[in-house]
């Protein structure tokens, strides 16, 4: 054979047939057998049953013993299905060559979308957020209440009564006449709150961590305690 001449077609065919198939090719071939999935096909190939002919010629007990998880009955059914498929391939009713190639073919990846961005200098600066100030906010600010409602909330009321009752239990001086006040520390503390004689402040805190101390007397001016 002269240099540069192509090798005979028979030699090319023999070279292609002599090349050992990959595990992906074996799985693609054996999954054509009805009832054989990718995992079973991979086990069959690993056990040496990597062609239809080898599966057809195998003994059912030998096949079941070689492939983990394959029962004798399942092995017998697999051999029968492989024999039927092999006959169809030999008769030309089924062409596994094209079917095999179609399974190995990967779909082309789609091209990513491309968008033309505006130059950095052309991007307009976002408008600065401005805090919406209502008339109610202006009224509270004028009163000296920058956070929360202008009245005492029920949670603040409960906290003040509890703190004052603790002070009374520890011997703090009382600020109203004990003779006319209700019995019990909590009732006495609430009576002092209603009388507006407690020299306390209420601390209110924003989620940002900013806090303000507001005079209790200022909040009581706008709070109904009845």
mmCIF file of C-alpha atoms in Angstrom:
data_model
loop_
_atom_site.group_PDB
_atom_site.id
_atom_site.type_symbol
_atom_site.label_atom_id
_atom_site.label_comp_id
_atom_site.label_asym_id
_atom_site.label_seq_id
_atom_site.Cartn_x
_atom_site.Cartn_y
_atom_site.Cartn_z
ATOM 1 C CA UNK A 1 0.000 0.000 0.000
ATOM 2 C CA UNK A 2 1.492 3.319 -1.065
ATOM 3 C CA UNK A 3 1.878 6.254 1.272
ATOM 4 C CA UNK A 4 -1.137 8.524 1.434
ATOM 5 C CA UNK A 5 -3.530 5.825 0.232
ATOM 6 C CA UNK A 6 -6.549 5.039 2.385
ATOM 7 C CA UNK A 7 -6.683 1.682 4.221
ATOM 8 C CA UNK A 8 -9.150 -0.880 2.867
ATOM 9 C CA UNK A 9 -12.714 -0.613 4.108
ATOM 10 C CA UNK A 10 -12.503 -4.108 5.595
ATOM 11 C CA UNK A 11 -9.552 -3.028 7.721
ATOM 12 C CA UNK A 12 -11.457 0.039 8.931
ATOM 13 C CA UNK A 13 -14.449 -2.120 9.782
ATOM 14 C CA UNK A 14 -12.300 -4.594 11.715
ATOM 15 C CA UNK A 15 -10.656 -1.738 13.617
ATOM 16 C CA UNK A 16 -14.046 -0.306 14.575
ATOM 17 C CA UNK A 17 -15.330 -3.708 15.680
ATOM 18 C CA UNK A 18 -12.160 -4.453 17.678
ATOM 19 C CA UNK A 19 -12.476 -1.211 19.681
ATOM 20 C CA UNK A 20 -13.920 -1.993 23.093
ATOM 21 C CA UNK A 21 -17.217 -0.208 23.761
ATOM 22 C CA UNK A 22 -17.430 2.229 26.634
ATOM 23 C CA UNK A 23 -19.756 1.662 29.580
ATOM 24 C CA UNK A 24 -22.044 4.363 28.193
ATOM 25 C CA UNK A 25 -22.269 2.502 24.882
ATOM 26 C CA UNK A 26 -22.948 -0.803 26.647
ATOM 27 C CA UNK A 27 -25.715 0.759 28.747
ATOM 28 C CA UNK A 28 -27.213 2.392 25.652
ATOM 29 C CA UNK A 29 -27.232 -0.994 23.880
ATOM 30 C CA UNK A 30 -28.570 -3.180 26.696
ATOM 31 C CA UNK A 31 -31.337 -0.779 27.713
ATOM 32 C CA UNK A 32 -32.983 -1.680 24.401
ATOM 33 C CA UNK A 33 -33.884 -4.998 26.046
ATOM 34 C CA UNK A 34 -37.413 -4.614 27.492
ATOM 35 C CA UNK A 35 -37.316 -4.564 31.294
ATOM 36 C CA UNK A 36 -33.622 -3.612 31.531
ATOM 37 C CA UNK A 37 -32.912 -0.189 32.986
ATOM 38 C CA UNK A 38 -29.642 1.768 33.074
ATOM 39 C CA UNK A 39 -28.531 0.354 36.447
ATOM 40 C CA UNK A 40 -29.199 -3.264 35.438
ATOM 41 C CA UNK A 41 -27.506 -2.664 32.075
ATOM 42 C CA UNK A 42 -24.440 -1.281 33.838
ATOM 43 C CA UNK A 43 -24.302 -4.352 36.107
ATOM 44 C CA UNK A 44 -24.656 -6.671 33.104
ATOM 45 C CA UNK A 45 -21.792 -4.927 31.327
ATOM 46 C CA UNK A 46 -19.594 -5.048 34.428
ATOM 47 C CA UNK A 47 -20.278 -8.805 34.732
ATOM 48 C CA UNK A 48 -19.120 -9.372 31.154
ATOM 49 C CA UNK A 49 -22.518 -9.561 29.441
ATOM 50 C CA UNK A 50 -21.858 -6.511 27.299
ATOM 51 C CA UNK A 51 -23.557 -7.650 24.058
ATOM 52 C CA UNK A 52 -26.931 -9.044 23.095
ATOM 53 C CA UNK A 53 -25.304 -12.304 22.023
ATOM 54 C CA UNK A 54 -23.691 -12.837 25.424
ATOM 55 C CA UNK A 55 -26.976 -12.182 27.216
ATOM 56 C CA UNK A 56 -28.841 -14.567 24.903
ATOM 57 C CA UNK A 57 -26.256 -17.343 25.354
ATOM 58 C CA UNK A 58 -26.058 -16.916 29.137
ATOM 59 C CA UNK A 59 -27.484 -19.418 31.606
ATOM 60 C CA UNK A 60 -30.236 -17.954 33.785
ATOM 61 C CA UNK A 61 -28.619 -19.149 37.050
ATOM 62 C CA UNK A 62 -25.247 -17.836 35.927
ATOM 63 C CA UNK A 63 -26.760 -14.485 34.943
ATOM 64 C CA UNK A 64 -28.650 -14.153 38.235
ATOM 65 C CA UNK A 65 -25.507 -14.986 40.210
ATOM 66 C CA UNK A 66 -23.371 -12.501 38.275
ATOM 67 C CA UNK A 67 -25.760 -9.544 38.533
ATOM 68 C CA UNK A 68 -26.617 -8.393 42.054
ATOM 69 C CA UNK A 69 -30.342 -7.979 42.686
ATOM 70 C CA UNK A 70 -31.367 -10.055 39.640
ATOM 71 C CA UNK A 71 -33.506 -13.084 40.469
ATOM 72 C CA UNK A 72 -33.463 -16.292 38.437
ATOM 73 C CA UNK A 73 -36.970 -15.599 37.134
ATOM 74 C CA UNK A 74 -35.972 -12.075 36.127
ATOM 75 C CA UNK A 75 -32.798 -13.401 34.501
ATOM 76 C CA UNK A 76 -34.825 -15.907 32.490
ATOM 77 C CA UNK A 77 -37.198 -13.155 31.322
ATOM 78 C CA UNK A 78 -34.237 -10.928 30.405
ATOM 79 C CA UNK A 79 -32.660 -13.700 28.325
ATOM 80 C CA UNK A 80 -35.957 -14.306 26.511
ATOM 81 C CA UNK A 81 -36.425 -10.595 25.761
ATOM 82 C CA UNK A 82 -32.807 -10.317 24.597
ATOM 83 C CA UNK A 83 -33.273 -13.314 22.278
ATOM 84 C CA UNK A 84 -36.403 -11.774 20.782
ATOM 85 C CA UNK A 85 -34.614 -8.447 20.267
ATOM 86 C CA UNK A 86 -31.605 -10.221 18.761
ATOM 87 C CA UNK A 87 -33.810 -11.991 16.206
ATOM 88 C CA UNK A 88 -35.434 -8.689 15.210
ATOM 89 C CA UNK A 89 -32.014 -7.088 14.774
ATOM 90 C CA UNK A 90 -30.808 -9.982 12.604
ATOM 91 C CA UNK A 91 -33.937 -9.828 10.441
ATOM 92 C CA UNK A 92 -33.552 -6.075 9.995
ATOM 93 C CA UNK A 93 -36.824 -5.250 11.743
ATOM 94 C CA UNK A 94 -34.919 -3.084 14.243
ATOM 95 C CA UNK A 95 -31.800 -1.009 13.579
ATOM 96 C CA UNK A 96 -30.009 -0.550 16.883
ATOM 97 C CA UNK A 97 -27.210 1.394 15.188
ATOM 98 C CA UNK A 98 -29.310 4.498 14.601
ATOM 99 C CA UNK A 99 -31.142 4.014 17.883
ATOM 100 C CA UNK A 100 -27.839 3.732 19.733
ATOM 101 C CA UNK A 101 -26.436 6.870 18.157
ATOM 102 C CA UNK A 102 -29.587 8.830 18.886
ATOM 103 C CA UNK A 103 -29.270 8.010 22.574
ATOM 104 C CA UNK A 104 -25.662 9.159 22.697
ATOM 105 C CA UNK A 105 -26.317 12.415 20.914
ATOM 106 C CA UNK A 106 -26.440 15.413 23.214
ATOM 107 C CA UNK A 107 -28.730 18.293 22.611
ATOM 108 C CA UNK A 108 -26.854 21.495 21.829
ATOM 109 C CA UNK A 109 -26.743 23.947 24.686
ATOM 110 C CA UNK A 110 -28.759 27.082 24.034
ATOM 111 C CA UNK A 111 -26.885 30.286 23.480
ATOM 112 C CA UNK A 112 -27.087 32.648 26.461
ATOM 113 C CA UNK A 113 -29.214 35.724 26.013
ATOM 114 C CA UNK A 114 -27.204 38.837 25.277
ATOM 115 C CA UNK A 115 -28.360 42.274 26.309
ATOM 116 C CA UNK A 116 -26.767 45.567 25.439
ATOM 117 C CA UNK A 117 -26.220 47.561 28.620
ATOM 118 C CA UNK A 118 -26.222 51.318 28.710
ATOM 119 C CA UNK A 119 -22.883 53.003 29.418
ATOM 120 C CA UNK A 120 -22.271 53.632 33.094
ATOM 121 C CA UNK A 121 -22.370 57.415 32.679
ATOM 122 C CA UNK A 122 -25.752 57.250 30.977
ATOM 123 C CA UNK A 123 -27.437 55.469 33.900
ATOM 124 C CA UNK A 124 -29.526 57.965 35.806
ATOM 125 C CA UNK A 125 -28.942 58.102 39.540
ATOM 126 C CA UNK A 126 -31.818 56.745 41.577
ATOM 127 C CA UNK A 127 -33.804 59.375 43.395
ATOM 128 C CA UNK A 128 -33.013 59.611 47.068
ATOM 129 C CA UNK A 129 -35.785 58.281 49.257
ATOM 130 C CA UNK A 130 -37.523 60.869 51.298
ATOM 131 C CA UNK A 131 -39.326 60.155 54.501
ATOM 132 C CA UNK A 132 -43.021 60.899 54.317
ATOM 133 C CA UNK A 133 -43.907 63.257 57.160
ATOM 134 C CA UNK A 134 -47.600 63.591 57.996
ATOM 135 C CA UNK A 135 -49.360 66.174 60.097
ATOM 136 C CA UNK A 136 -49.635 63.606 62.890
ATOM 137 C CA UNK A 137 -45.847 63.157 62.851
ATOM 138 C CA UNK A 138 -45.340 66.901 63.015
ATOM 139 C CA UNK A 139 -47.745 67.121 65.960
ATOM 140 C CA UNK A 140 -45.900 64.400 67.870
ATOM 141 C CA UNK A 141 -42.532 65.996 67.153
ATOM 142 C CA UNK A 142 -43.803 69.310 68.501
ATOM 143 C CA UNK A 143 -44.951 67.514 71.670
ATOM 144 C CA UNK A 144 -41.561 65.841 72.132
ATOM 145 C CA UNK A 145 -42.689 62.309 71.132
ATOM 146 C CA UNK A 146 -40.500 61.301 68.151
ATOM 147 C CA UNK A 147 -41.269 57.555 68.282
ATOM 148 C CA UNK A 148 -44.534 55.645 68.516
ATOM 149 C CA UNK A 149 -48.039 56.873 69.338
ATOM 150 C CA UNK A 150 -48.631 59.924 71.462
ATOM 151 C CA UNK A 151 -50.429 57.860 74.089
ATOM 152 C CA UNK A 152 -49.308 55.144 76.506
ATOM 153 C CA UNK A 153 -49.745 51.658 75.031
ATOM 154 C CA UNK A 154 -51.193 48.803 77.091
ATOM 155 C CA UNK A 155 -47.839 47.032 77.045
ATOM 156 C CA UNK A 156 -46.062 50.102 78.379
ATOM 157 C CA UNK A 157 -48.771 50.482 81.019
ATOM 158 C CA UNK A 158 -48.299 46.883 82.186
ATOM 159 C CA UNK A 159 -44.531 47.321 82.285
ATOM 160 C CA UNK A 160 -44.773 50.500 84.358
ATOM 161 C CA UNK A 161 -47.229 48.976 86.846
ATOM 162 C CA UNK A 162 -44.996 45.899 87.243
ATOM 163 C CA UNK A 163 -41.861 47.984 87.788
ATOM 164 C CA UNK A 164 -43.602 50.259 90.290
ATOM 165 C CA UNK A 165 -45.089 47.294 92.192
ATOM 166 C CA UNK A 166 -41.576 45.866 92.536
ATOM 167 C CA UNK A 167 -40.313 49.195 93.888
ATOM 168 C CA UNK A 168 -43.119 49.287 96.464
ATOM 169 C CA UNK A 169 -42.370 45.708 97.570
ATOM 170 C CA UNK A 170 -38.743 46.744 98.147
ATOM 171 C CA UNK A 171 -39.766 49.622 100.434
ATOM 172 C CA UNK A 172 -39.882 52.577 98.030
ATOM 173 C CA UNK A 173 -41.815 55.599 99.373
ATOM 174 C CA UNK A 174 -45.437 55.784 98.240
ATOM 175 C CA UNK A 175 -46.708 58.832 96.342
ATOM 176 C CA UNK A 176 -50.435 58.741 97.189
ATOM 177 C CA UNK A 177 -52.433 58.397 100.397
ATOM 178 C CA UNK A 178 -52.372 54.712 101.429
ATOM 179 C CA UNK A 179 -55.732 55.099 103.203
ATOM 180 C CA UNK A 180 -57.643 55.830 100.000
ATOM 181 C CA UNK A 181 -55.544 53.624 97.680
ATOM 182 C CA UNK A 182 -56.640 50.097 96.712
ATOM 183 C CA UNK A 183 -55.127 47.091 98.458
ATOM 184 C CA UNK A 184 -52.290 45.106 96.898
ATOM 185 C CA UNK A 185 -49.053 46.254 95.330
ATOM 186 C CA UNK A 186 -50.289 46.139 91.728
ATOM 187 C CA UNK A 187 -53.508 47.981 92.533
ATOM 188 C CA UNK A 188 -51.534 50.585 94.462
ATOM 189 C CA UNK A 189 -49.075 51.015 91.571
ATOM 190 C CA UNK A 190 -51.938 51.436 89.084
ATOM 191 C CA UNK A 191 -53.526 54.049 91.341
ATOM 192 C CA UNK A 192 -50.266 56.002 91.344
ATOM 193 C CA UNK A 193 -50.147 55.766 87.559
ATOM 194 C CA UNK A 194 -53.696 57.081 87.230
ATOM 195 C CA UNK A 195 -52.850 59.937 89.594
ATOM 196 C CA UNK A 196 -49.962 60.944 87.307
ATOM 197 C CA UNK A 197 -47.474 61.200 90.136
ATOM 198 C CA UNK A 198 -44.867 58.714 88.915
ATOM 199 C CA UNK A 199 -41.625 60.487 87.883
ATOM 200 C CA UNK A 200 -40.782 57.993 85.157
ATOM 201 C CA UNK A 201 -39.800 57.963 81.509
ATOM 202 C CA UNK A 202 -40.750 55.463 78.807
ATOM 203 C CA UNK A 203 -37.978 54.293 76.502
ATOM 204 C CA UNK A 204 -39.013 53.563 72.907
ATOM 205 C CA UNK A 205 -36.621 51.965 70.423
ATOM 206 C CA UNK A 206 -36.718 51.778 66.629
ATOM 207 C CA UNK A 207 -35.628 48.651 64.704
ATOM 208 C CA UNK A 208 -32.511 50.607 63.698
ATOM 209 C CA UNK A 209 -31.454 50.767 67.347
ATOM 210 C CA UNK A 210 -32.298 54.449 67.779
ATOM 211 C CA UNK A 211 -34.075 55.075 71.092
ATOM 212 C CA UNK A 212 -35.702 57.979 72.921
ATOM 213 C CA UNK A 213 -36.794 58.462 76.529
ATOM 214 C CA UNK A 214 -40.234 60.089 76.718
ATOM 215 C CA UNK A 215 -41.659 61.565 79.906
ATOM 216 C CA UNK A 216 -44.527 59.472 81.297
ATOM 217 C CA UNK A 217 -46.482 62.594 82.178
ATOM 218 C CA UNK A 218 -46.399 63.646 78.508
ATOM 219 C CA UNK A 219 -47.888 60.343 77.341
ATOM 220 C CA UNK A 220 -50.522 60.368 80.088
ATOM 221 C CA UNK A 221 -51.922 63.631 78.699
ATOM 222 C CA UNK A 222 -53.185 61.697 75.658
ATOM 223 C CA UNK A 223 -54.027 58.377 77.370
ATOM 224 C CA UNK A 224 -57.394 57.171 78.664
ATOM 225 C CA UNK A 225 -56.827 55.021 81.753
ATOM 226 C CA UNK A 226 -60.474 54.300 82.608
#
